[in-house]
mmCIF file of C-alpha atoms in Angstrom:
data_model
loop_
_atom_site.group_PDB
_atom_site.id
_atom_site.type_symbol
_atom_site.label_atom_id
_atom_site.label_comp_id
_atom_site.label_asym_id
_atom_site.label_seq_id
_atom_site.Cartn_x
_atom_site.Cartn_y
_atom_site.Cartn_z
ATOM 1 C CA UNK A 29 -45.531 -4.736 -27.288
ATOM 2 C CA UNK A 30 -46.328 -1.311 -25.930
ATOM 3 C CA UNK A 31 -48.156 -1.049 -22.657
ATOM 4 C CA UNK A 32 -49.982 2.077 -21.557
ATOM 5 C CA UNK A 33 -49.086 3.346 -18.108
ATOM 6 C CA UNK A 34 -51.819 5.570 -16.775
ATOM 7 C CA UNK A 35 -51.055 8.079 -14.002
ATOM 8 C CA UNK A 36 -47.575 6.720 -13.432
ATOM 9 C CA UNK A 37 -44.570 9.017 -13.709
ATOM 10 C CA UNK A 38 -41.893 8.034 -16.184
ATOM 11 C CA UNK A 39 -38.687 6.978 -14.480
ATOM 12 C CA UNK A 40 -35.734 8.351 -16.412
ATOM 13 C CA UNK A 41 -32.406 6.546 -16.492
ATOM 14 C CA UNK A 42 -29.286 8.556 -17.190
ATOM 15 C CA UNK A 43 -26.357 6.878 -18.954
ATOM 16 C CA UNK A 44 -24.508 5.844 -15.779
ATOM 17 C CA UNK A 45 -27.653 4.316 -14.301
ATOM 18 C CA UNK A 46 -28.413 2.565 -17.585
ATOM 19 C CA UNK A 47 -24.925 1.056 -17.785
ATOM 20 C CA UNK A 48 -25.203 -0.235 -14.216
ATOM 21 C CA UNK A 49 -28.693 -1.648 -14.722
ATOM 22 C CA UNK A 50 -28.106 -3.587 -17.942
ATOM 23 C CA UNK A 51 -24.398 -4.315 -17.560
ATOM 24 C CA UNK A 52 -23.239 -2.826 -20.853
ATOM 25 C CA UNK A 53 -20.622 -0.182 -21.500
ATOM 26 C CA UNK A 54 -21.379 3.270 -22.892
ATOM 27 C CA UNK A 55 -19.994 2.343 -26.325
ATOM 28 C CA UNK A 56 -22.005 -0.900 -26.444
ATOM 29 C CA UNK A 57 -25.196 1.006 -25.675
ATOM 30 C CA UNK A 58 -24.560 3.541 -28.433
ATOM 31 C CA UNK A 59 -23.726 0.729 -30.879
ATOM 32 C CA UNK A 60 -27.053 -0.936 -30.079
ATOM 33 C CA UNK A 61 -28.876 2.342 -30.690
ATOM 34 C CA UNK A 62 -27.050 2.919 -33.966
ATOM 35 C CA UNK A 63 -27.348 -0.548 -35.507
ATOM 36 C CA UNK A 64 -29.974 -2.336 -33.474
ATOM 37 C CA UNK A 65 -29.062 -5.409 -31.519
ATOM 38 C CA UNK A 66 -28.098 -8.551 -33.449
ATOM 39 C CA UNK A 67 -28.904 -10.704 -30.404
ATOM 40 C CA UNK A 68 -32.468 -9.634 -29.682
ATOM 41 C CA UNK A 69 -35.623 -9.379 -31.794
ATOM 42 C CA UNK A 70 -36.365 -5.857 -30.616
ATOM 43 C CA UNK A 71 -34.061 -2.901 -31.043
ATOM 44 C CA UNK A 72 -32.674 -1.084 -28.062
ATOM 45 C CA UNK A 73 -34.832 1.845 -26.841
ATOM 46 C CA UNK A 74 -33.815 5.224 -28.188
ATOM 47 C CA UNK A 75 -32.876 7.953 -25.736
ATOM 48 C CA UNK A 76 -34.766 11.223 -25.542
ATOM 49 C CA UNK A 77 -33.447 14.726 -24.944
ATOM 50 C CA UNK A 78 -33.690 16.125 -21.437
ATOM 51 C CA UNK A 79 -31.927 19.367 -22.227
ATOM 52 C CA UNK A 80 -29.279 20.916 -24.429
ATOM 53 C CA UNK A 81 -26.667 18.267 -23.643
ATOM 54 C CA UNK A 82 -28.518 15.670 -21.576
ATOM 55 C CA UNK A 83 -30.313 12.494 -22.630
ATOM 56 C CA UNK A 84 -32.189 9.805 -20.776
ATOM 57 C CA UNK A 85 -33.997 6.526 -21.297
ATOM 58 C CA UNK A 86 -37.472 5.487 -20.167
ATOM 59 C CA UNK A 87 -36.875 2.818 -17.505
ATOM 60 C CA UNK A 88 -40.035 0.974 -18.550
ATOM 61 C CA UNK A 89 -38.856 0.664 -22.156
ATOM 62 C CA UNK A 90 -35.420 -0.507 -21.014
ATOM 63 C CA UNK A 91 -36.988 -3.099 -18.731
ATOM 64 C CA UNK A 92 -39.250 -4.326 -21.559
ATOM 65 C CA UNK A 93 -36.215 -4.677 -23.824
#
C-alpha cells in the first residue's frame, strides 16, 4: 500500500543508518534487494541514487516494509 505524504520532507537513510534501524547486515540488505525477501510478502524497498557513488533509502518505505 502506498500512502501519499503531502508537504512532508523525505527522510533519507544511508546504509549505516539502515543497518542499525532494521538490524540486518549490509550483505543481507543487498541480497533482499537482489532477490526479494522470502520471509515477507513485500519486497525490500529499492535504494535511489543521491550522487555519483551514494545511495539512500526512503525512511517511510523502509518503515512500511
